Coordinates of C-alpha atoms in Angstrom, one line a residue:
M1 CA -12.3 -188.0 -71.6
T2 CA -11.0 -188.2 -68.4
E3 CA -12.6 -187.5 -64.6
Y4 CA -10.5 -184.6 -64.5
D5 CA -11.7 -183.0 -68.1
N6 CA -15.0 -182.7 -66.7
T7 CA -14.6 -181.9 -63.3
R8 CA -12.7 -178.7 -65.1
S9 CA -15.6 -178.7 -67.9
E10 CA -18.2 -179.1 -65.3
K11 CA -16.8 -175.8 -62.9
P12 CA -15.9 -173.2 -65.2
A13 CA -20.0 -173.5 -66.6
Q14 CA -20.9 -173.2 -63.3
N15 CA -18.9 -170.6 -62.8
D16 CA -19.9 -169.2 -65.6
D17 CA -23.2 -169.5 -64.6
L18 CA -21.8 -167.5 -61.5
I19 CA -20.2 -165.0 -63.6
H20 CA -22.7 -163.7 -66.6
T21 CA -26.2 -165.0 -65.4
D22 CA -28.6 -162.8 -62.6
N23 CA -31.5 -163.4 -62.2
T24 CA -33.3 -160.6 -62.5
P25 CA -37.2 -160.3 -61.0
N26 CA -38.3 -161.1 -65.5
G27 CA -35.5 -164.0 -65.5
Q28 CA -33.3 -162.1 -68.1
P29 CA -29.8 -163.0 -67.3
S30 CA -27.9 -159.8 -66.6
H31 CA -24.0 -159.6 -66.8
N32 CA -22.4 -157.5 -63.9
M33 CA -18.9 -158.1 -63.1
D34 CA -18.7 -155.9 -60.5
H35 CA -21.8 -157.1 -58.6
L36 CA -20.3 -160.5 -58.4
A37 CA -17.1 -159.1 -56.6
V38 CA -18.6 -156.9 -54.7
Q39 CA -20.4 -159.5 -53.2
E40 CA -18.7 -163.0 -53.4
P41 CA -15.4 -162.5 -53.6
V42 CA -13.5 -166.2 -53.1
L43 CA -16.1 -167.1 -55.8
M44 CA -14.5 -164.7 -58.3
L45 CA -11.0 -165.9 -57.7
E46 CA -11.8 -169.1 -57.9
H47 CA -13.8 -168.2 -61.5
L48 CA -10.9 -166.6 -62.3
E49 CA -8.6 -170.2 -61.1
N50 CA -11.3 -172.2 -63.6
E51 CA -10.3 -169.7 -66.0
N52 CA -6.4 -170.3 -66.2
H53 CA -7.1 -173.7 -66.4
A54 CA -9.7 -173.3 -68.8
A55 CA -7.2 -171.7 -71.5
P56 CA -5.9 -172.9 -74.7
T57 CA -3.8 -175.4 -75.1
Q58 CA -0.2 -175.0 -75.0
P59 CA 3.2 -176.6 -74.4
E60 CA 3.7 -177.7 -70.8
D61 CA 6.1 -175.4 -69.4
A62 CA 4.4 -172.3 -70.3
L63 CA 1.1 -173.4 -69.0
L64 CA 3.0 -174.4 -66.0
N65 CA 4.6 -170.5 -66.1
E66 CA 1.6 -169.3 -66.2
S67 CA -0.5 -170.4 -64.5
A68 CA 1.6 -170.3 -60.7
D69 CA 2.1 -165.8 -62.3
E70 CA -1.5 -166.2 -62.6
A71 CA -2.4 -168.0 -58.9
A72 CA 0.5 -165.2 -56.9
A73 CA -2.0 -162.6 -58.1
A74 CA -5.4 -164.7 -57.7
K75 CA -3.8 -164.8 -54.1
K76 CA -2.3 -161.1 -54.0
A77 CA -5.7 -159.9 -54.9
K78 CA -7.2 -161.9 -52.8
K79 CA -5.8 -160.7 -49.7
K80 CA -6.2 -156.8 -51.2
L81 CA -9.7 -157.5 -50.6
L82 CA -9.9 -158.7 -47.9
K83 CA -7.1 -156.0 -46.4
E84 CA -10.5 -153.7 -47.8
Q85 CA -13.6 -155.5 -46.6
R86 CA -11.6 -155.9 -42.5
K87 CA -10.9 -151.6 -42.7
A88 CA -14.4 -151.2 -43.8
K89 CA -16.2 -153.0 -41.3
K90 CA -14.0 -150.9 -39.1
E91 CA -14.7 -147.7 -40.2
P92 CA -17.6 -146.4 -38.6
K93 CA -20.7 -145.3 -40.8
V94 CA -21.3 -141.8 -42.3
Q95 CA -24.6 -140.2 -41.4
P96 CA -26.6 -137.9 -44.1
E97 CA -25.9 -134.3 -41.9
E98 CA -29.3 -133.0 -40.6
E99 CA -29.9 -129.6 -41.5
P100 CA -29.2 -128.2 -37.8
V101 CA -32.1 -126.5 -35.1
L102 CA -31.5 -123.0 -34.1
Q103 CA -31.7 -122.9 -30.2
L104 CA -31.8 -120.4 -28.1
G105 CA -29.6 -121.3 -25.2
T106 CA -30.4 -121.8 -21.8
A107 CA -33.1 -119.9 -19.7
K108 CA -30.9 -118.5 -17.0
G109 CA -28.7 -117.9 -20.0
V110 CA -31.6 -116.0 -21.9
E111 CA -32.4 -113.6 -17.9
T112 CA -29.0 -112.4 -17.7
M113 CA -28.7 -111.0 -21.5
F114 CA -31.9 -109.5 -20.7
R115 CA -31.2 -107.7 -17.5
N116 CA -28.0 -106.7 -18.3
A117 CA -29.3 -104.8 -21.3
F118 CA -32.2 -103.7 -20.0
R119 CA -29.8 -102.2 -16.9
T120 CA -27.3 -100.7 -19.9
E121 CA -30.5 -99.3 -21.1
M122 CA -32.2 -97.5 -17.7
E123 CA -28.8 -96.5 -17.4
L124 CA -28.6 -94.7 -19.8
L125 CA -32.2 -93.1 -19.7
A126 CA -31.6 -92.2 -16.1
L127 CA -27.7 -90.7 -17.2
A128 CA -29.0 -88.4 -20.2
A129 CA -32.3 -87.7 -17.5
T130 CA -29.5 -86.2 -15.0
K131 CA -27.7 -83.9 -18.1
A132 CA -30.7 -82.8 -18.9
N133 CA -31.7 -81.7 -15.6
I134 CA -28.0 -79.7 -15.5
M135 CA -28.6 -78.3 -18.6
I136 CA -32.5 -76.9 -17.5
S137 CA -31.2 -75.4 -14.2
L138 CA -27.7 -74.3 -15.9
N139 CA -29.1 -71.8 -18.5
G140 CA -32.5 -70.8 -15.9
F141 CA -30.3 -69.5 -13.6
I142 CA -28.1 -67.6 -16.6
V143 CA -31.6 -66.4 -18.1
S144 CA -32.9 -65.4 -14.4
A145 CA -29.2 -63.5 -13.7
L146 CA -29.1 -61.4 -16.9
M147 CA -33.3 -60.1 -17.2
I148 CA -32.5 -59.4 -13.3
S149 CA -29.4 -57.1 -13.4
G150 CA -30.0 -56.8 -17.4
A151 CA -31.2 -53.2 -16.4
F152 CA -28.0 -51.9 -13.8
I153 CA -25.9 -53.9 -16.9
F154 CA -27.1 -52.5 -19.9
S155 CA -27.8 -48.7 -18.3
T156 CA -24.1 -48.7 -17.2
S157 CA -22.4 -50.4 -20.3
P158 CA -24.8 -50.4 -22.9
D159 CA -22.2 -52.0 -25.6
F160 CA -23.1 -55.5 -24.0
L161 CA -26.8 -55.2 -24.6
V162 CA -25.5 -57.3 -27.6
P163 CA -23.2 -60.5 -26.5
A164 CA -25.6 -60.3 -23.1
G165 CA -28.8 -61.0 -25.7
I166 CA -27.0 -63.7 -27.8
F167 CA -26.2 -65.5 -25.0
M168 CA -30.1 -65.2 -23.3
A169 CA -31.5 -66.3 -26.6
T170 CA -29.2 -68.9 -26.7
A171 CA -29.5 -69.9 -23.3
A172 CA -33.4 -70.1 -23.8
S173 CA -33.2 -72.4 -27.0
S174 CA -31.3 -75.0 -25.2
I175 CA -33.2 -74.9 -22.4
V176 CA -36.2 -76.0 -25.0
F177 CA -33.4 -78.6 -26.3
A178 CA -33.5 -79.8 -22.5
L179 CA -36.8 -80.6 -21.9
L180 CA -37.8 -82.2 -25.5
S181 CA -34.5 -84.3 -23.8
A182 CA -36.6 -85.1 -20.5
S183 CA -40.1 -85.9 -22.4
P184 CA -39.6 -86.4 -26.1
E185 CA -42.6 -88.0 -27.5
R186 CA -43.2 -83.5 -26.6
M187 CA -41.5 -83.3 -30.3
G188 CA -44.2 -86.0 -31.9
K189 CA -46.7 -82.9 -30.7
M190 CA -44.8 -79.8 -31.8
R191 CA -44.4 -82.0 -35.3
A192 CA -48.7 -82.1 -35.5
T193 CA -48.4 -78.9 -34.9
V194 CA -46.6 -77.3 -37.6
E195 CA -48.1 -80.0 -39.6
W196 CA -51.5 -78.5 -38.7
L197 CA -51.1 -74.7 -39.2
K198 CA -48.9 -75.8 -42.8
D199 CA -52.3 -77.7 -44.0
V200 CA -55.0 -74.7 -42.5
F201 CA -52.8 -72.1 -45.1
K202 CA -53.1 -74.4 -47.2
R203 CA -57.2 -74.8 -46.1
K204 CA -56.7 -78.7 -46.1
A205 CA -57.8 -78.2 -42.6
S206 CA -59.1 -76.1 -39.8
L207 CA -59.1 -74.8 -36.4
R208 CA -61.9 -78.0 -35.1
D209 CA -59.1 -79.9 -36.3
F210 CA -56.8 -79.0 -33.9
K211 CA -57.9 -81.6 -30.9
T212 CA -58.0 -85.1 -33.5
R213 CA -54.6 -83.9 -35.2
V214 CA -52.9 -82.1 -32.3
Y215 CA -54.4 -82.5 -29.1
E216 CA -55.6 -86.2 -29.0
P217 CA -54.9 -87.2 -32.6
E218 CA -55.7 -91.0 -33.8
V219 CA -53.5 -93.8 -31.1
H220 CA -50.9 -95.0 -33.1
F221 CA -48.6 -98.0 -31.8
V222 CA -45.1 -98.5 -32.3
D223 CA -45.4 -102.2 -33.7
E224 CA -49.2 -102.2 -35.5
S225 CA -49.9 -104.9 -32.6
P226 CA -50.0 -102.7 -28.9
N227 CA -47.0 -104.6 -26.9
I228 CA -47.7 -104.4 -23.6
L229 CA -44.2 -104.2 -22.4
I230 CA -43.9 -100.7 -24.2
Y231 CA -45.4 -97.6 -21.6
E232 CA -46.5 -95.9 -24.5
D233 CA -48.2 -98.8 -26.5
R234 CA -49.8 -100.3 -22.8
V235 CA -51.2 -96.9 -21.8
K236 CA -54.1 -96.8 -25.4
I237 CA -55.0 -100.1 -24.3
S238 CA -57.8 -101.0 -22.0
K239 CA -57.2 -103.2 -18.2
D240 CA -59.3 -106.3 -20.6
R241 CA -57.5 -106.5 -23.5
Y242 CA -54.2 -105.2 -21.5
W243 CA -54.9 -108.8 -19.9
E244 CA -55.7 -110.7 -22.5
M245 CA -52.7 -109.9 -24.0
M246 CA -50.3 -110.6 -20.8
Q247 CA -52.1 -114.6 -21.5
D248 CA -51.2 -114.5 -24.7
I249 CA -47.7 -113.6 -24.3
M250 CA -47.2 -115.8 -20.9
A251 CA -48.5 -119.1 -22.9
N252 CA -45.4 -119.0 -25.4
R253 CA -42.0 -118.5 -24.5
E254 CA -40.6 -117.1 -27.2
E255 CA -44.0 -114.8 -27.1
V256 CA -42.1 -113.3 -23.9
Y257 CA -38.7 -113.3 -25.7
K258 CA -39.7 -111.7 -28.8
K259 CA -41.9 -108.9 -26.6
M260 CA -39.0 -108.0 -24.4
S261 CA -36.7 -108.2 -27.5
D262 CA -39.4 -105.4 -28.8
E263 CA -39.3 -103.5 -25.4
L264 CA -35.0 -103.5 -25.6
Y265 CA -35.3 -101.8 -29.1
W266 CA -38.1 -99.8 -28.1
L267 CA -35.9 -98.6 -24.6
G268 CA -32.8 -97.9 -27.3
S269 CA -35.0 -96.1 -30.1
L270 CA -36.1 -93.5 -26.6
A271 CA -31.7 -93.0 -25.3
N272 CA -31.4 -92.4 -28.7
K273 CA -34.2 -89.4 -29.0
Q274 CA -33.2 -88.2 -25.1
F275 CA -29.4 -87.9 -27.1
K276 CA -30.3 -86.0 -29.7
Y277 CA -32.0 -83.5 -27.9
L278 CA -29.9 -83.8 -25.5
N279 CA -27.1 -83.1 -28.0
M280 CA -28.5 -80.2 -29.1
S281 CA -28.5 -78.7 -25.8
Y282 CA -25.4 -78.4 -25.3
A283 CA -24.7 -77.3 -29.0
A284 CA -27.1 -74.5 -28.5
F285 CA -25.2 -73.1 -25.3
R286 CA -22.1 -74.0 -26.1
W287 CA -21.4 -72.3 -29.5
G288 CA -23.9 -69.1 -27.9
L289 CA -21.3 -69.0 -25.4
L290 CA -19.0 -69.1 -28.0
I291 CA -20.5 -66.1 -30.5
S292 CA -21.2 -64.3 -27.0
V293 CA -17.4 -63.9 -25.7
L294 CA -16.7 -63.3 -29.6
A295 CA -19.6 -60.7 -30.3
F296 CA -17.9 -59.2 -26.6
I297 CA -14.7 -58.9 -27.5
T298 CA -15.7 -57.4 -31.3
I299 CA -17.4 -55.3 -29.5
K300 CA -14.9 -53.7 -27.7
T301 CA -12.0 -54.1 -29.8
L302 CA -13.3 -52.4 -33.3
P303 CA -14.3 -49.1 -32.2
N304 CA -10.1 -48.6 -31.0
V305 CA -9.9 -49.7 -34.4
V306 CA -12.5 -47.4 -37.0
P307 CA -12.2 -44.4 -36.1
S308 CA -16.1 -43.5 -37.1
M309 CA -16.7 -46.8 -33.5
R310 CA -14.2 -44.7 -32.0
A311 CA -16.4 -42.1 -31.5
D312 CA -20.3 -44.3 -30.9
K313 CA -18.1 -45.7 -28.5
A314 CA -17.0 -42.6 -26.5
A315 CA -21.1 -41.3 -26.7
A316 CA -22.2 -44.5 -25.6
E317 CA -20.0 -44.0 -22.5
L318 CA -20.8 -39.9 -21.9
R319 CA -24.5 -41.6 -22.2
N320 CA -23.2 -43.9 -18.8
L321 CA -22.3 -40.6 -17.5
G322 CA -25.8 -38.7 -17.5
I323 CA -24.1 -37.1 -21.1
N324 CA -25.8 -37.3 -24.5
S325 CA -25.4 -36.0 -28.0
F326 CA -26.8 -33.5 -30.2
T327 CA -26.7 -34.6 -34.2
G328 CA -27.5 -31.6 -35.8
L329 CA -26.2 -29.0 -33.1
Y330 CA -22.6 -28.7 -32.4
E331 CA -21.8 -25.6 -31.1
P332 CA -24.3 -24.7 -28.6
S333 CA -23.7 -21.1 -27.2
A334 CA -26.9 -20.6 -24.9
V335 CA -30.2 -21.7 -24.0
Q336 CA -33.3 -20.8 -23.0
Q337 CA -36.5 -23.1 -22.0
L338 CA -39.8 -20.9 -23.7
P339 CA -42.8 -21.0 -22.1
D340 CA -44.2 -23.9 -24.4
G341 CA -41.4 -25.9 -22.7
R342 CA -39.8 -26.5 -25.5
L343 CA -35.7 -25.4 -25.7
L344 CA -34.6 -22.4 -27.7
V345 CA -30.6 -22.9 -28.7
V346 CA -28.0 -20.6 -29.9
E347 CA -24.9 -21.6 -31.8
D348 CA -22.1 -19.3 -32.8
E349 CA -22.6 -19.8 -36.9
H350 CA -24.7 -18.1 -38.5
S351 CA -26.5 -21.1 -41.1
R352 CA -27.0 -22.3 -38.0
A353 CA -27.5 -19.6 -35.6
A354 CA -31.1 -20.7 -33.8
S355 CA -32.5 -24.3 -33.5
I356 CA -35.9 -26.0 -31.1
V357 CA -36.3 -28.4 -30.0
S358 CA -37.7 -30.6 -27.0
F359 CA -37.9 -33.0 -24.2
K360 CA -39.6 -36.6 -25.0
P361 CA -40.1 -39.5 -23.0
D362 CA -37.4 -40.6 -22.0
G363 CA -35.8 -36.9 -20.6
T364 CA -33.4 -36.3 -24.1
L365 CA -33.4 -34.0 -26.2
D366 CA -36.0 -34.1 -30.1
E367 CA -34.0 -32.0 -32.7
N368 CA -36.4 -30.3 -35.5
E369 CA -34.3 -29.7 -39.2
S370 CA -36.9 -28.0 -40.7
I371 CA -38.3 -25.7 -37.1
D372 CA -34.6 -24.6 -37.0
T373 CA -34.7 -22.7 -41.0
R374 CA -37.7 -21.4 -40.1
I375 CA -36.7 -19.3 -37.0
V376 CA -33.2 -18.1 -38.6
R377 CA -35.0 -17.2 -42.0
G378 CA -37.5 -15.3 -39.5
F379 CA -34.8 -12.9 -37.7
K380 CA -34.2 -11.3 -41.0
R381 CA -30.6 -10.3 -41.2
K382 CA -27.0 -12.1 -40.1
L383 CA -26.4 -13.0 -36.6
S384 CA -22.9 -14.6 -35.9
D385 CA -21.2 -15.6 -33.3
L386 CA -24.9 -15.9 -30.7
E387 CA -23.8 -16.2 -27.0
G388 CA -26.6 -14.6 -24.5
L389 CA -30.1 -15.9 -24.5
T390 CA -32.5 -15.0 -21.9
L391 CA -36.4 -14.7 -20.7
D392 CA -37.6 -11.5 -19.0
N393 CA -41.3 -11.9 -17.2
D394 CA -43.5 -10.9 -20.6
G395 CA -42.0 -13.4 -21.9
Y396 CA -39.4 -11.9 -24.7
V397 CA -36.4 -13.2 -25.6
Y398 CA -33.2 -11.5 -25.5
A399 CA -30.3 -12.2 -27.2
I400 CA -27.0 -11.2 -27.9
T401 CA -24.1 -11.5 -30.0
S402 CA -20.4 -11.2 -28.7
H403 CA -19.6 -8.5 -30.5
S404 CA -16.5 -8.7 -30.8
R405 CA -13.6 -8.4 -33.3
N406 CA -12.1 -11.0 -36.1
R407 CA -8.9 -12.2 -35.7
E408 CA -7.3 -9.2 -37.9
G409 CA -9.2 -6.8 -35.1
V410 CA -11.9 -6.0 -37.3
R411 CA -15.3 -4.5 -36.6
R412 CA -18.1 -6.4 -38.3
P413 CA -21.7 -5.8 -38.3
D414 CA -22.8 -9.4 -38.4
R415 CA -21.3 -9.8 -34.3
E416 CA -22.9 -6.8 -33.3
H417 CA -26.7 -7.7 -33.1
F418 CA -28.3 -6.6 -29.9
I419 CA -32.2 -9.0 -30.4
R420 CA -35.7 -9.0 -28.7
F421 CA -38.4 -11.2 -30.0
K422 CA -40.7 -14.4 -29.1
I423 CA -41.5 -17.5 -30.3
R424 CA -45.0 -18.2 -31.0
G425 CA -45.3 -21.5 -32.5
N426 CA -42.6 -21.9 -35.1
E427 CA -42.3 -18.1 -36.2
V428 CA -40.4 -15.2 -35.0
V429 CA -43.2 -12.6 -34.0
E430 CA -42.7 -8.9 -32.8
L431 CA -38.5 -8.7 -33.6
S432 CA -36.9 -5.6 -32.7
S433 CA -33.4 -5.1 -32.3
F434 CA -30.7 -2.1 -30.7
N435 CA -27.4 -1.7 -31.9
G436 CA -24.1 0.5 -31.8
L437 CA -24.0 -1.0 -27.8
V438 CA -19.6 -1.1 -28.2
D439 CA -19.8 2.6 -29.3
I440 CA -21.8 3.6 -26.0
L441 CA -19.2 1.5 -24.1
E442 CA -16.3 2.1 -25.5
S443 CA -17.8 6.1 -24.8
S444 CA -19.9 6.6 -22.3
D445 CA -18.9 8.3 -19.5
Q446 CA -21.4 6.2 -17.1
V447 CA -19.7 3.3 -17.5
E448 CA -16.3 4.5 -17.6
Q449 CA -17.4 6.0 -13.5
L450 CA -19.2 2.8 -13.3
I451 CA -15.9 1.0 -13.9
R452 CA -13.1 3.0 -12.1
S453 CA -14.8 3.4 -8.9
K454 CA -14.7 -0.6 -8.7
I455 CA -10.9 -1.3 -9.6
G456 CA -10.0 2.5 -9.9
T457 CA -8.7 2.3 -13.6
M458 CA -10.5 2.3 -17.1
L459 CA -11.2 -1.2 -19.6
D460 CA -10.5 -1.2 -23.1
F461 CA -13.3 -2.1 -24.6
K462 CA -11.2 -3.0 -28.0
T463 CA -10.7 -6.7 -26.3
I464 CA -15.4 -7.3 -25.7
N465 CA -16.8 -10.3 -26.2
I466 CA -20.0 -10.7 -24.2
E467 CA -20.7 -14.1 -24.0
G468 CA -23.9 -13.9 -21.0
L469 CA -27.5 -12.4 -20.7
A470 CA -29.3 -12.4 -18.1
Y471 CA -32.2 -11.2 -16.7
D472 CA -33.4 -9.8 -13.0
P473 CA -37.1 -11.3 -12.9
N474 CA -37.2 -9.1 -9.3
K475 CA -35.7 -6.3 -10.7
N476 CA -36.6 -5.9 -14.0
R477 CA -32.8 -5.7 -15.7
L478 CA -30.4 -7.1 -17.5
L479 CA -27.3 -8.7 -16.5
L480 CA -24.4 -8.3 -19.3
G481 CA -21.2 -11.3 -18.3
F482 CA -18.0 -10.8 -20.9
R483 CA -15.3 -12.8 -21.2
D484 CA -13.6 -9.6 -22.1
P485 CA -12.0 -7.4 -21.4
E486 CA -11.1 -8.5 -17.6
F487 CA -8.8 -6.9 -15.4
S488 CA -6.7 -8.8 -12.8
D489 CA -8.2 -13.1 -13.6
K490 CA -11.8 -10.6 -12.2
S491 CA -15.1 -10.6 -14.5
M492 CA -16.6 -7.8 -15.7
I493 CA -20.7 -7.8 -15.2
L494 CA -22.8 -4.7 -16.4
Y495 CA -26.5 -4.5 -15.1
I496 CA -28.3 -2.3 -17.3
D497 CA -31.9 -1.8 -16.1
N498 CA -34.3 -0.4 -19.2
P499 CA -34.2 -3.5 -21.7
K500 CA -37.9 -2.1 -22.3
E501 CA -36.7 1.1 -23.2
M502 CA -34.1 0.2 -25.3
F503 CA -36.1 -1.7 -27.6
E504 CA -38.7 0.0 -27.8
Q505 CA -38.1 3.6 -28.0
K506 CA -34.5 2.6 -29.2
A507 CA -33.0 4.5 -26.0
K508 CA -30.0 4.1 -24.4
P509 CA -28.6 1.6 -21.6
N510 CA -29.0 2.8 -18.8
F511 CA -26.1 1.1 -16.6
V512 CA -27.1 1.4 -13.0
D513 CA -23.3 -0.5 -11.3
V514 CA -20.9 -3.4 -12.5
A515 CA -19.6 -6.4 -10.7
F516 CA -16.4 -7.9 -10.4
L517 CA -16.4 -11.2 -10.4
D518 CA -12.9 -13.5 -8.3
I519 CA -13.7 -16.8 -10.6
K520 CA -9.5 -17.9 -11.0
G521 CA -9.6 -16.4 -14.4
G522 CA -10.8 -17.9 -17.8
G523 CA -13.7 -14.7 -17.8
I524 CA -17.9 -15.4 -17.8
R525 CA -19.3 -17.9 -20.3
S526 CA -22.2 -18.1 -19.5
I527 CA -24.0 -17.0 -16.8
N528 CA -28.4 -17.1 -15.7
Y529 CA -30.5 -16.9 -13.1
D530 CA -32.2 -19.7 -11.3
A531 CA -35.7 -19.2 -9.9
V532 CA -35.0 -22.5 -8.0
L533 CA -32.1 -21.6 -6.6
K534 CA -32.9 -17.8 -6.6
S535 CA -29.5 -17.2 -7.8
Y536 CA -27.3 -16.4 -10.7
I537 CA -25.5 -20.1 -12.3
L538 CA -22.5 -18.8 -13.6
T539 CA -19.8 -20.9 -15.8
N540 CA -16.4 -20.3 -17.4
E541 CA -13.4 -22.6 -18.1
V542 CA -10.1 -23.2 -16.3
K543 CA -6.7 -25.2 -16.2
D544 CA -5.9 -27.7 -13.5
E545 CA -2.1 -28.1 -13.0
Q546 CA -1.4 -30.5 -16.5
G547 CA -2.5 -27.5 -18.1
K548 CA -5.6 -29.4 -19.1
K549 CA -8.9 -26.9 -19.1
F550 CA -12.4 -27.9 -17.3
P551 CA -15.8 -26.4 -17.0
Q552 CA -16.7 -24.5 -13.6
F553 CA -19.3 -23.4 -12.0
W554 CA -20.8 -20.6 -9.2
L555 CA -23.2 -19.6 -7.5
W556 CA -23.8 -15.6 -6.9
N557 CA -26.7 -14.6 -5.6
G558 CA -26.0 -11.1 -8.1
E559 CA -25.3 -8.8 -5.4
P560 CA -22.4 -6.4 -6.7
T561 CA -20.1 -6.9 -3.6
S562 CA -21.1 -10.5 -3.3
E563 CA -18.6 -13.0 -3.9
A564 CA -18.7 -15.8 -6.4
K565 CA -19.1 -19.1 -4.9
P566 CA -17.7 -22.5 -6.5
I567 CA -20.1 -25.6 -7.2
D568 CA -18.8 -29.5 -8.0
L569 CA -20.5 -31.8 -10.5
P570 CA -20.7 -34.8 -11.0
N571 CA -18.8 -36.3 -14.8
M572 CA -18.2 -32.4 -15.8
S573 CA -15.3 -32.9 -16.2
H574 CA -16.5 -35.4 -19.5
M575 CA -17.8 -32.1 -21.0
T576 CA -15.4 -28.9 -22.2
N577 CA -16.2 -24.8 -23.5
V578 CA -19.8 -25.2 -21.8
E579 CA -21.7 -22.3 -22.0
A580 CA -24.7 -23.3 -22.4
V581 CA -26.9 -23.5 -18.9
D582 CA -30.4 -22.9 -18.2
S583 CA -33.3 -23.8 -15.0
V584 CA -36.0 -26.0 -17.0
K585 CA -39.4 -28.7 -16.5
V586 CA -38.6 -31.8 -18.3
N587 CA -42.0 -34.0 -17.7
G588 CA -42.7 -31.9 -15.2
Q589 CA -39.4 -31.9 -13.3
N590 CA -37.0 -29.7 -12.1
R591 CA -33.6 -29.9 -13.8
L592 CA -30.6 -28.2 -14.9
I593 CA -29.1 -28.3 -18.6
F594 CA -25.7 -28.1 -19.4
M595 CA -24.8 -27.7 -23.2
S596 CA -21.1 -27.2 -24.5
D597 CA -19.6 -26.0 -27.3
D598 CA -17.5 -28.3 -28.4
G599 CA -18.7 -30.4 -31.2
D600 CA -17.3 -30.1 -34.9
A601 CA -19.6 -29.6 -37.8
T602 CA -16.9 -30.8 -40.4
K603 CA -16.1 -33.8 -38.6
N604 CA -19.8 -34.5 -38.0
I605 CA -19.2 -34.4 -34.2
G606 CA -22.5 -33.4 -32.8
G607 CA -22.5 -31.0 -29.4
K608 CA -22.8 -32.2 -25.6
Y609 CA -25.6 -31.7 -23.4
M610 CA -26.5 -33.4 -19.3
I611 CA -29.2 -32.8 -17.6
V612 CA -28.8 -32.9 -13.7
E613 CA -31.3 -33.7 -11.1
Y614 CA -30.8 -30.5 -8.3
D615 CA -29.9 -33.1 -5.6
K616 CA -26.9 -33.1 -7.5
F617 CA -25.7 -29.6 -7.8

């Protein structure tokens, strides 16, 4: 063996040791080609070359070609490895990522954030307080104005009561919500009061618990522990504890930020409560205004559409003028105040011939249908078309029917009654009557002479219609006022000086005088002696230039030769066919009462009445 061969044989052995053996801690060989390539790339290349030299013997040309190829491949691999090593040295080593640490930021940035946030919250609280103050002032003014002027408004416009009442109630509720917005902590006391009342009714609490549950409840903080930066917590702790907690907060920066964040959250919650109640205040005002306007429009519109409501509206308008309506009296034709203060009212219809009404404390009239039935039955006769009432000095009531014929010109007995009686309690007593008045008027020479002496001719009593009856307390005589017959638009009044003898002794009436009064036509609808004015009040009905009828009132001293003087009464144009007049005492005050015969029983529309003070007459 040559020296070359020995050298080749030694090198493979050495390389083989490098490639296939690695001393482990236990001295055991470890085959790890990859480790060798990483640690000693140059040795690996030499090893590959030695393997090529140690290959089995082949033909020399083939061996040379194969050796050249292997050398080229080894050289190429070597360059590649060297290039990768240089590249690895140039690239920085990547450190393993660590979990990021949360940073709060700079102190200045945090302070700026808190400053802006606190400023925003304080501005919101100030805005809510300003709006609450506006709502309290506005609604307070509305409620005060309605309470002060309400009496005058309601007396003239009763239909304004409903919308005004709605507006006043909603304005008051708006004030309550605005007050809660200004001090939302009060809502907690209200809730505590409600819960306490519930427990009281359920017998789970007593009245003694009010102090501990409502007035001075157990101390609770906004959070589990008090935050001295929050007002509600700060006022619940002592000064010493406050100072201790302040020191703890100032010693820890993160604790400062936490407490400030809690305070900021508390301010936001407070602003939310204020705006919640403020929205309720606005909603109450808004909906109250809308509902009151709709109610006012409805009240003003519906009466023009619904007939029954139209009548109610007309009655309400008349009440504003001092004119009231009856509910069960439809055609009052005469009225007389009785000694006990009640009023006796008669009507044309025989089934409702007489009624007793009394004054209420407010001056209006109170009707009683059960009493009326007893009075009508007490007359013991059918009385149709009662037209006149008067009272003498002895307390006797005189009543007279019209004595007129029906439309066919036929006399009817139920229309020819002249009676005298007293009302004791609810009974008719001492009843007496006089019959045959029409026959006497038509055949009496005394009546004819009186009439001819005044007008130079005789009147035809076939058209007789007596609607006025008065008693002269000074001369103890009766005055009969005639609607018909008339003479040249002058109305006739006959004087009878023996009324007592007529009813007690059945004597014929003694006509002592006659008067013809120029009251512009229409005939006498009512005549009544007024003890306050010491004169007679007469009524008739005339037409204006447009042909519309209206009542006219006159004062007359009772002398046949005297003229009647016209009197204007306010608001009387709203009453038609006034046939009942009397001087009455209302709660101790002298008044005049007027009643109109303009009701309709078939339509359930009552007659009207008006009470007037003497200074307006």
